[in-house]
Short mmCIF file of C-alpha atoms and ligand atoms in Angstrom, two decimals:
data_model
loop_
_atom_site.label_atom_id
_atom_site.label_comp_id
_atom_site.label_asym_id
_atom_site.label_seq_id
_atom_site.Cartn_x
_atom_site.Cartn_y
_atom_site.Cartn_z
CA MET S 1 97.68 116.03 78.89
CA LYS S 2 95.23 113.10 78.36
CA THR S 3 95.68 109.44 79.28
CA ILE S 4 93.49 106.57 78.53
CA ILE S 5 93.81 103.25 80.47
CA TYR S 6 92.25 100.41 78.56
CA ASN S 7 91.85 96.67 78.68
CA ILE S 8 91.20 96.88 82.48
CA GLY S 9 90.07 93.46 83.69
CA THR S 10 88.21 94.97 86.61
CA LEU S 11 87.89 98.67 87.63
CA ALA S 12 87.30 98.45 91.45
CA GLY S 13 86.35 100.92 94.10
CA ILE S 14 83.85 103.04 92.01
CA LEU S 15 81.80 105.50 94.35
CA PRO S 16 79.44 108.26 93.32
CA GLU S 17 80.53 111.85 93.88
CA GLY S 18 79.80 113.12 97.30
CA VAL S 19 80.35 109.75 99.22
CA LEU S 20 82.77 110.78 101.89
CA LYS S 21 82.92 107.64 103.97
CA LEU S 22 81.15 104.21 104.23
CA GLU S 23 79.66 102.78 107.30
CA GLY S 24 77.82 99.68 108.51
CA GLU S 25 76.45 97.62 105.62
CA ALA S 26 77.76 100.01 103.06
CA MET S 27 81.12 98.70 103.66
CA ASN S 28 80.18 95.32 102.36
CA HIS S 29 80.23 96.26 98.75
CA VAL S 30 82.84 97.33 96.34
CA GLU S 31 81.36 98.64 93.12
CA CYS S 32 83.37 97.27 90.04
CA ILE S 33 83.01 97.29 86.18
CA GLU S 34 84.52 94.24 84.17
CA ASN S 35 86.49 94.92 81.05
CA ALA S 36 86.76 98.71 81.52
CA TYR S 37 88.56 101.94 80.44
CA LEU S 38 89.31 105.03 82.44
CA VAL S 39 90.39 108.52 81.20
CA ILE S 40 92.59 110.84 83.01
CA GLU S 41 92.97 114.60 81.95
CA ASP S 42 95.49 116.83 83.85
CA GLY S 43 95.85 114.39 86.71
CA ILE S 44 92.04 114.00 87.14
CA ILE S 45 89.66 111.04 86.49
CA THR S 46 87.44 112.45 83.75
CA ASP S 47 85.60 109.41 82.46
CA PHE S 48 85.34 105.68 82.90
CA GLY S 49 83.02 102.79 81.84
CA PRO S 50 82.87 99.35 80.14
CA CYS S 51 84.89 98.91 77.10
CA THR S 52 82.07 98.45 74.80
CA GLU S 53 81.28 102.12 75.43
CA CYS S 54 84.86 103.31 74.75
CA ASN S 55 85.12 104.71 71.31
CA ALA S 56 88.17 106.73 72.20
CA ILE S 57 90.77 103.77 71.94
CA GLY S 58 92.88 104.59 68.96
CA ASN S 59 96.06 106.04 67.84
CA ASN S 60 95.80 109.74 68.61
CA PRO S 61 99.34 110.95 69.11
CA GLU S 62 98.18 113.43 71.63
CA ILE S 63 96.85 110.73 74.05
CA GLU S 64 98.96 108.31 76.06
CA TYR S 65 97.44 104.86 75.95
CA ILE S 66 98.15 102.45 78.79
CA ASP S 67 97.21 98.76 78.46
CA ALA S 68 96.32 97.42 81.75
CA GLU S 69 96.48 93.76 80.21
CA GLY S 70 93.41 92.57 82.03
CA GLY S 71 94.60 93.58 85.56
CA PHE S 72 92.67 95.26 88.29
CA VAL S 73 92.68 99.13 88.54
CA MET S 74 91.89 100.45 91.92
CA PRO S 75 92.48 103.71 93.97
CA THR S 76 95.61 103.87 95.60
CA PHE S 77 95.73 103.26 99.28
CA CYS S 78 95.38 106.13 101.77
CA ASP S 79 97.48 105.55 104.98
CA SER S 80 95.80 107.91 107.48
CA HIS S 81 98.25 107.16 110.40
CA THR S 82 101.96 107.04 110.19
CA HIS S 83 105.12 108.20 112.11
CA ILE S 84 107.57 107.72 109.00
CA VAL S 85 109.81 110.60 109.81
CA TYR S 86 112.24 109.16 112.34
CA ALA S 87 116.01 108.54 112.46
CA GLY S 88 117.57 105.30 112.32
CA CYS S 89 115.67 102.41 113.79
CA ARG S 90 114.95 100.49 116.92
CA ASP S 91 116.11 96.98 116.25
CA GLY S 92 117.78 96.66 119.65
CA GLU S 93 114.24 96.90 121.16
CA PHE S 94 113.22 94.23 118.71
CA ARG S 95 115.56 92.02 120.62
CA ASP S 96 114.16 93.07 123.99
CA LYS S 97 110.63 92.26 122.71
CA ILE S 98 111.53 88.93 121.58
CA ALA S 99 113.03 88.30 125.02
CA GLY S 100 109.73 89.08 126.63
CA LEU S 101 109.53 92.82 127.45
CA SER S 102 106.32 94.58 126.67
CA TYR S 103 105.90 97.95 124.78
CA GLU S 104 105.09 99.64 128.26
CA GLU S 105 108.18 97.97 129.99
CA ILE S 106 110.54 99.26 127.22
CA ALA S 107 109.07 102.66 127.51
CA ALA S 108 109.24 102.74 131.33
CA ARG S 109 112.98 101.93 131.05
CA GLY S 110 113.46 105.24 129.13
CA GLY S 111 113.54 103.54 125.65
CA GLY S 112 110.84 103.49 123.01
CA ILE S 113 109.73 106.79 121.86
CA LEU S 114 112.45 108.61 123.81
CA ASN S 115 115.09 106.41 122.06
CA SER S 116 113.91 107.69 118.73
CA ALA S 117 113.82 111.40 120.21
CA ASP S 118 117.54 111.11 121.02
CA LEU S 119 118.53 109.79 117.75
CA LEU S 120 116.34 112.43 116.02
CA HIS S 121 118.04 115.17 118.12
CA GLU S 122 121.55 114.01 116.79
CA THR S 123 120.26 113.97 113.05
CA SER S 124 120.14 116.92 110.79
CA GLU S 125 116.95 118.18 108.95
CA ASP S 126 118.53 117.05 105.63
CA GLU S 127 119.43 113.62 106.68
CA LEU S 128 115.99 113.21 108.29
CA TYR S 129 114.51 114.26 105.02
CA ARG S 130 116.76 111.63 103.19
CA GLN S 131 115.84 108.79 105.41
CA ALA S 132 112.12 109.56 105.48
CA MET S 133 112.01 109.90 101.60
CA GLU S 134 113.27 106.41 101.40
CA ARG S 135 110.24 105.25 103.18
CA VAL S 136 107.97 107.56 101.15
CA ASN S 137 109.35 106.08 97.96
CA GLU S 138 108.84 102.56 99.65
CA ILE S 139 105.25 103.07 100.42
CA MET S 140 104.43 104.71 97.02
CA ALA S 141 105.79 101.60 95.19
CA MET S 142 103.50 99.43 97.50
CA GLY S 143 100.40 101.46 96.32
CA THR S 144 100.12 104.24 98.77
CA GLY S 145 98.99 107.59 97.38
CA ALA S 146 98.23 109.69 100.32
CA VAL S 147 99.80 109.64 103.65
CA GLU S 148 99.41 111.31 107.18
CA ILE S 149 102.71 111.80 108.94
CA LYS S 150 103.00 112.76 112.54
CA SER S 151 105.74 114.50 114.51
CA GLY S 152 106.34 113.34 118.15
CA TYR S 153 110.02 112.17 118.07
CA GLY S 154 111.19 115.60 118.70
CA LEU S 155 109.77 116.32 122.21
CA THR S 156 111.46 119.68 122.29
CA VAL S 157 110.26 123.00 120.61
CA GLU S 158 113.08 122.84 118.18
CA ASP S 159 113.08 119.26 117.33
CA GLU S 160 109.34 119.29 116.92
CA LEU S 161 109.67 122.18 114.55
CA LYS S 162 112.42 120.29 112.82
CA MET S 163 110.27 117.12 112.18
CA LEU S 164 107.39 119.10 111.09
CA ARG S 165 109.55 121.13 108.52
CA VAL S 166 110.67 117.71 107.21
CA ILE S 167 106.99 116.75 106.83
CA ARG S 168 106.49 119.99 104.83
CA ARG S 169 109.40 119.37 102.67
CA ILE S 170 107.87 115.90 101.70
CA LYS S 171 104.66 117.60 101.03
CA GLU S 172 106.37 120.02 98.68
CA THR S 173 108.41 117.50 96.91
CA ALA S 174 106.79 113.95 96.88
CA PRO S 175 103.94 113.29 94.26
CA LEU S 176 101.84 111.64 96.97
CA THR S 177 99.27 113.72 98.94
CA VAL S 178 100.62 114.55 102.53
CA LYS S 179 99.08 115.59 105.74
CA ALA S 180 101.15 116.73 108.74
CA ASN S 181 100.04 116.05 112.40
CA PHE S 182 101.64 117.71 115.42
CA LEU S 183 102.12 115.05 118.09
CA GLY S 184 104.15 116.90 120.64
CA ALA S 185 102.29 115.05 123.28
CA HIS S 186 103.81 111.66 122.07
CA ALA S 187 105.85 111.21 125.27
CA VAL S 188 107.23 113.50 128.08
CA GLY S 189 110.54 114.79 126.74
CA ARG S 190 113.52 113.67 128.74
CA ALA S 191 114.43 117.07 130.18
CA TYR S 192 110.85 117.12 131.69
CA ARG S 193 110.94 113.81 133.28
CA GLY S 194 108.73 113.98 136.45
CA ARG S 195 107.25 117.20 135.35
CA GLN S 196 104.59 116.06 133.17
CA SER S 197 102.22 118.96 133.66
CA GLU S 198 105.06 121.34 132.79
CA TYR S 199 105.53 119.51 129.54
CA VAL S 200 101.95 119.71 128.70
CA ASP S 201 102.28 123.59 129.37
CA LEU S 202 105.23 123.60 126.84
CA VAL S 203 103.19 121.75 124.18
CA CYS S 204 100.40 124.32 124.75
CA GLU S 205 102.28 127.71 125.41
CA GLU S 206 105.32 127.27 123.22
CA MET S 207 105.15 124.49 120.76
CA LEU S 208 101.40 124.94 119.49
CA PRO S 209 101.75 128.69 118.81
CA LYS S 210 104.95 128.29 116.88
CA VAL S 211 103.52 125.34 114.85
CA ALA S 212 100.20 127.39 113.98
CA GLU S 213 102.37 130.50 113.36
CA GLU S 214 104.38 128.61 110.61
CA GLY S 215 101.19 126.69 109.47
CA LEU S 216 103.15 123.35 110.01
CA ALA S 217 100.24 121.24 111.15
CA ASP S 218 96.98 120.06 109.64
CA PHE S 219 95.98 118.27 112.62
CA VAL S 220 96.93 117.83 116.33
CA ASP S 221 97.40 114.42 118.08
CA VAL S 222 97.83 113.18 121.70
CA PHE S 223 98.99 109.71 122.93
CA CYS S 224 96.10 109.57 125.40
CA ASP S 225 96.86 106.32 127.21
CA THR S 226 97.97 104.78 130.36
CA GLY S 227 101.53 105.85 131.19
CA PHE S 228 101.44 108.62 128.63
CA PHE S 229 98.84 111.44 128.75
CA THR S 230 95.60 111.77 130.73
CA VAL S 231 92.15 112.74 129.53
CA ASP S 232 92.30 116.07 131.31
CA GLU S 233 95.90 116.87 129.77
CA THR S 234 94.43 115.72 126.31
CA ALA S 235 91.43 118.03 126.68
CA LYS S 236 93.80 120.92 127.53
CA ILE S 237 95.96 120.32 124.43
CA LEU S 238 92.95 120.03 122.07
CA GLU S 239 91.17 123.06 123.56
CA LYS S 240 94.46 125.04 122.90
CA ALA S 241 94.58 123.48 119.31
CA ALA S 242 90.94 124.44 118.65
CA ASN S 243 91.93 128.06 119.18
CA TYR S 244 94.12 127.81 116.30
CA GLY S 245 91.56 125.83 114.28
CA ILE S 246 93.61 122.74 114.23
CA ARG S 247 91.28 119.58 114.32
CA PRO S 248 92.47 116.64 116.38
CA LYS S 249 93.18 112.99 115.56
CA ILE S 250 93.94 111.02 118.69
CA HIS S 251 95.82 107.91 119.87
CA ALA S 252 93.42 106.11 122.07
CA ASN S 253 92.83 102.91 123.85
CA GLU S 254 96.00 101.09 122.67
CA LEU S 255 97.12 99.96 126.13
CA GLU S 256 94.04 100.42 128.21
CA VAL S 257 90.43 101.79 127.82
CA SER S 258 91.77 105.37 128.30
CA GLY S 259 88.81 107.73 127.85
CA GLY S 260 90.58 108.77 124.69
CA VAL S 261 87.71 108.04 122.38
CA GLN S 262 85.33 110.22 124.55
CA VAL S 263 87.60 113.15 124.73
CA GLY S 264 88.40 112.85 120.96
CA VAL S 265 84.62 112.79 120.10
CA ARG S 266 84.10 115.78 122.38
CA TYR S 267 86.57 117.77 120.41
CA ASN S 268 85.21 116.65 116.95
CA ALA S 269 88.43 114.58 116.30
CA LEU S 270 88.49 113.44 112.48
CA SER S 271 89.63 110.11 113.87
CA VAL S 272 90.45 108.17 117.05
CA ASP S 273 93.10 105.67 116.34
CA HIS S 274 94.33 102.14 117.67
CA LEU S 275 91.22 101.24 119.66
CA GLU S 276 92.87 97.75 120.51
CA LYS S 277 90.79 97.87 123.86
CA THR S 278 87.23 99.12 123.45
CA THR S 279 83.93 98.55 125.17
CA GLU S 280 80.19 99.26 124.25
CA ALA S 281 80.80 102.76 125.66
CA GLU S 282 83.13 103.68 122.87
CA ILE S 283 80.71 102.28 120.25
CA GLU S 284 77.92 104.30 121.65
CA VAL S 285 79.85 107.52 121.70
CA LEU S 286 81.10 107.12 118.21
CA ARG S 287 77.66 106.59 116.96
CA GLY S 288 76.26 109.62 115.24
CA SER S 289 79.71 111.46 115.47
CA GLU S 290 81.88 112.66 112.50
CA THR S 291 84.89 110.68 113.98
CA MET S 292 86.36 107.85 112.13
CA PRO S 293 87.29 104.80 114.37
CA THR S 294 90.64 103.86 112.87
CA MET S 295 92.43 100.59 113.77
CA LEU S 296 96.12 99.74 113.12
CA PRO S 297 96.39 96.00 112.82
CA GLY S 298 100.10 96.16 111.84
CA CYS S 299 100.70 97.43 115.60
CA SER S 300 98.55 94.66 117.08
CA PHE S 301 100.41 92.15 114.78
CA PHE S 302 103.98 93.44 115.72
CA LEU S 303 103.43 94.00 119.49
CA GLY S 304 101.26 90.76 119.89
CA ILE S 305 98.38 92.68 121.55
CA PRO S 306 94.73 92.33 120.73
CA PHE S 307 93.39 93.36 117.28
CA GLY S 308 90.55 95.86 117.34
CA ASN S 309 86.93 94.83 117.11
CA ALA S 310 86.49 96.05 113.64
CA LYS S 311 83.78 93.61 112.77
CA GLY S 312 81.72 94.56 115.90
CA TYR S 313 82.01 98.25 114.89
CA ILE S 314 80.79 97.62 111.43
CA GLU S 315 77.93 95.42 112.84
CA ALA S 316 76.89 98.36 114.97
CA GLY S 317 76.57 100.60 111.80
CA LEU S 318 79.85 102.40 112.25
CA PRO S 319 82.58 103.13 109.76
CA VAL S 320 86.01 101.66 110.26
CA ALA S 321 89.40 102.65 108.70
CA LEU S 322 92.59 100.73 108.75
CA ALA S 323 95.99 102.38 108.57
CA SER S 324 99.65 101.26 108.93
CA ASP S 325 100.85 103.13 111.92
CA TYR S 326 104.41 102.84 110.20
CA ASN S 327 106.93 103.71 113.06
CA PRO S 328 110.09 102.17 114.43
CA GLY S 329 108.55 101.02 117.74
CA SER S 330 105.31 99.38 117.13
CA SER S 331 104.86 98.87 113.37
CA PRO S 332 107.84 98.97 111.26
CA SER S 333 106.00 98.50 107.99
CA GLY S 334 103.96 100.80 105.76
CA ASN S 335 102.55 98.08 103.49
CA MET S 336 98.90 98.80 103.24
CA ARG S 337 98.21 95.56 101.30
CA PHE S 338 99.40 93.71 104.40
CA VAL S 339 97.13 95.87 106.42
CA MET S 340 94.31 95.00 104.21
CA ALA S 341 95.24 91.22 104.64
CA LEU S 342 95.43 91.66 108.46
CA GLY S 343 92.04 93.23 108.16
CA CYS S 344 90.89 89.89 106.84
CA ILE S 345 92.82 87.22 108.38
CA ARG S 346 93.08 88.58 112.04
CA MET S 347 89.97 90.87 112.20
CA ARG S 348 87.74 88.78 109.99
CA LEU S 349 86.69 91.55 107.69
CA THR S 350 85.62 90.60 104.22
CA PRO S 351 87.86 91.60 101.53
CA GLU S 352 85.35 94.19 100.53
CA GLN S 353 85.20 95.74 103.94
CA SER S 354 89.01 95.64 104.27
CA PHE S 355 89.34 97.29 100.90
CA ASN S 356 87.02 100.03 101.95
CA ALA S 357 88.63 100.57 105.23
CA CYS S 358 91.95 101.03 103.48
CA THR S 359 90.88 103.37 100.87
CA ILE S 360 87.81 105.66 101.09
CA ASN S 361 87.62 105.44 104.84
CA THR S 362 91.26 106.22 105.47
CA ALA S 363 90.79 109.04 102.93
CA TYR S 364 88.09 110.45 105.20
CA ALA S 365 90.37 109.89 108.22
CA MET S 366 92.85 112.33 106.86
CA GLY S 367 90.34 114.84 105.27
CA VAL S 368 90.89 113.94 101.61
CA SER S 369 87.93 111.91 100.66
CA ASP S 370 86.41 114.64 98.61
CA ARG S 371 89.35 114.08 96.14
CA LEU S 372 90.90 110.64 96.78
CA GLY S 373 90.08 107.06 97.93
CA SER S 374 87.80 105.95 95.21
CA ILE S 375 87.18 105.71 91.43
CA THR S 376 85.08 108.88 90.83
CA VAL S 377 84.91 111.50 88.09
CA GLY S 378 86.63 114.68 89.39
CA LYS S 379 88.95 112.76 91.83
CA LYS S 380 92.76 112.54 91.46
CA ALA S 381 93.98 109.86 89.20
CA ASN S 382 95.91 108.02 92.17
CA LEU S 383 95.65 104.41 90.76
CA ILE S 384 97.19 101.04 91.21
CA ILE S 385 97.29 98.56 88.18
CA THR S 386 97.75 95.09 88.99
CA LYS S 387 98.73 92.01 87.05
CA PRO S 388 95.62 90.00 86.02
CA VAL S 389 94.24 88.40 89.43
CA PRO S 390 91.29 86.24 89.62
CA SER S 391 89.33 88.33 92.34
CA LEU S 392 89.31 91.23 94.68
CA ALA S 393 89.78 88.66 97.55
CA PHE S 394 93.12 87.60 95.76
CA ILE S 395 94.75 91.00 96.68
CA PRO S 396 94.65 90.38 100.61
CA TYR S 397 94.71 86.50 100.24
CA SER S 398 98.02 86.34 98.36
CA HIS S 399 99.43 89.37 100.27
CA GLN S 400 103.17 88.74 99.62
CA THR S 401 102.76 87.95 95.78
CA PRO S 402 104.17 91.18 93.91
CA ILE S 403 101.08 91.84 91.80
CA ILE S 404 101.32 95.62 91.67
CA GLU S 405 102.32 96.41 87.96
CA GLN S 406 102.14 100.20 88.02
CA VAL S 407 101.21 102.93 90.54
CA ILE S 408 100.00 106.20 89.05
CA LEU S 409 99.88 109.42 91.12
CA ASN S 410 98.22 112.70 89.90
CA GLY S 411 97.93 110.92 86.34
CA ASN S 412 101.62 110.07 86.19
CA ARG S 413 103.40 106.86 86.55
CA ILE S 414 105.87 106.82 89.32
O1 NIG B 1 101.12 104.52 117.28
N1 NIG B 1 101.35 104.54 120.37
C1 NIG B 1 102.05 105.50 120.36
N2 NIG B 1 102.70 105.85 119.17
C2 NIG B 1 103.13 104.96 118.13
C3 NIG B 1 104.58 104.19 118.51
C4 NIG B 1 105.59 105.12 118.60
C5 NIG B 1 106.83 104.41 118.87
O2 NIG B 1 106.97 103.33 119.73
O3 NIG B 1 107.92 104.80 118.45
C6 NIG B 1 102.02 103.99 117.85
O4 NIG B 1 101.96 102.79 118.03
FE1 FE B 2 100.73 105.88 115.99
#
């Protein structure tokens, strides 16, 4: 099956083959072609260029022609950090938060993540899948073409496996690319209250072997932060996961400077995420590593906590990725265009830096940048077609205007 998209006002996000992430100054630029065409064959980008060079636009009945009507065509967003498999919601805590309780205070009262774990326990696998697919459809319509989904609302052996099986089912049935992350160490399960080290043993000795045996996880995660898991507990879990060949992505430095970045880099984490609180030491340890610093501005926005120092990281020559953290407690939105806008408005990234942070760098942070995250011959045709817009900056600037005309995944319109 061959498709030609023509009359593209601006084709944005072009990268040469082999570029897996952008760091420092390289993040300042988004390569574009004005008045372009793009060819898709069997779901893969096989050619693109300026329309003057395109002889192929015609009436061949074997070819599907899509008129972009002068809009932007760009790669779909990659969302490298979400928790979109959950039951119900936490709108009651929203009221507590408005009344003045902090995220830590809500958690310390036995609410927060444990609330979601109770709800998930009572929800069947089918119902959980149904609820999660509503969110999957929602984010695809907003331009997300790849998503990483964490477990971590199970917190018992059975319920963690239940969540991961739901993620596997999404992987098998949804047209977007999915990566599964085992986050058994998201909080200490209720039955283990006051026995944290025994819970860590449960994660290492029972959960991880079963998860590995069923091949349910691409990554392992730990909420390494004050009030949750320590650096030593994190190291223990990552050590065990390494025996199964499962690479980490870590929750670090959301609430305090936790040492999570250092332990993540020590175990060659693919990404360290949150980073609302960081010092020079974190920048130093990330320099020269293969770990993608990932910030979650939707969480900062929703909880009213500091935004990560994305600009400082880029000025230090590092890469930065921005993801949604879509979850019921700290970021109930998976709108990556809003994430891109927050990158500009609250983190003072340029539209180009924010664009790269939400596409190629998040693709890297979920291990798919060899086939997603840019306009590159040989990559998957996961594309957004917008209405005609005046510039790249307009995309985050007018972030509530519904400019997305079509989302194409694997070469097919969704
Ligand atoms: O990334 N920080 C830890 N985990 C999630 C929040 C989970 C929740 O509150 O349900 C986060 O913000
Ligand atoms: Fe998270």
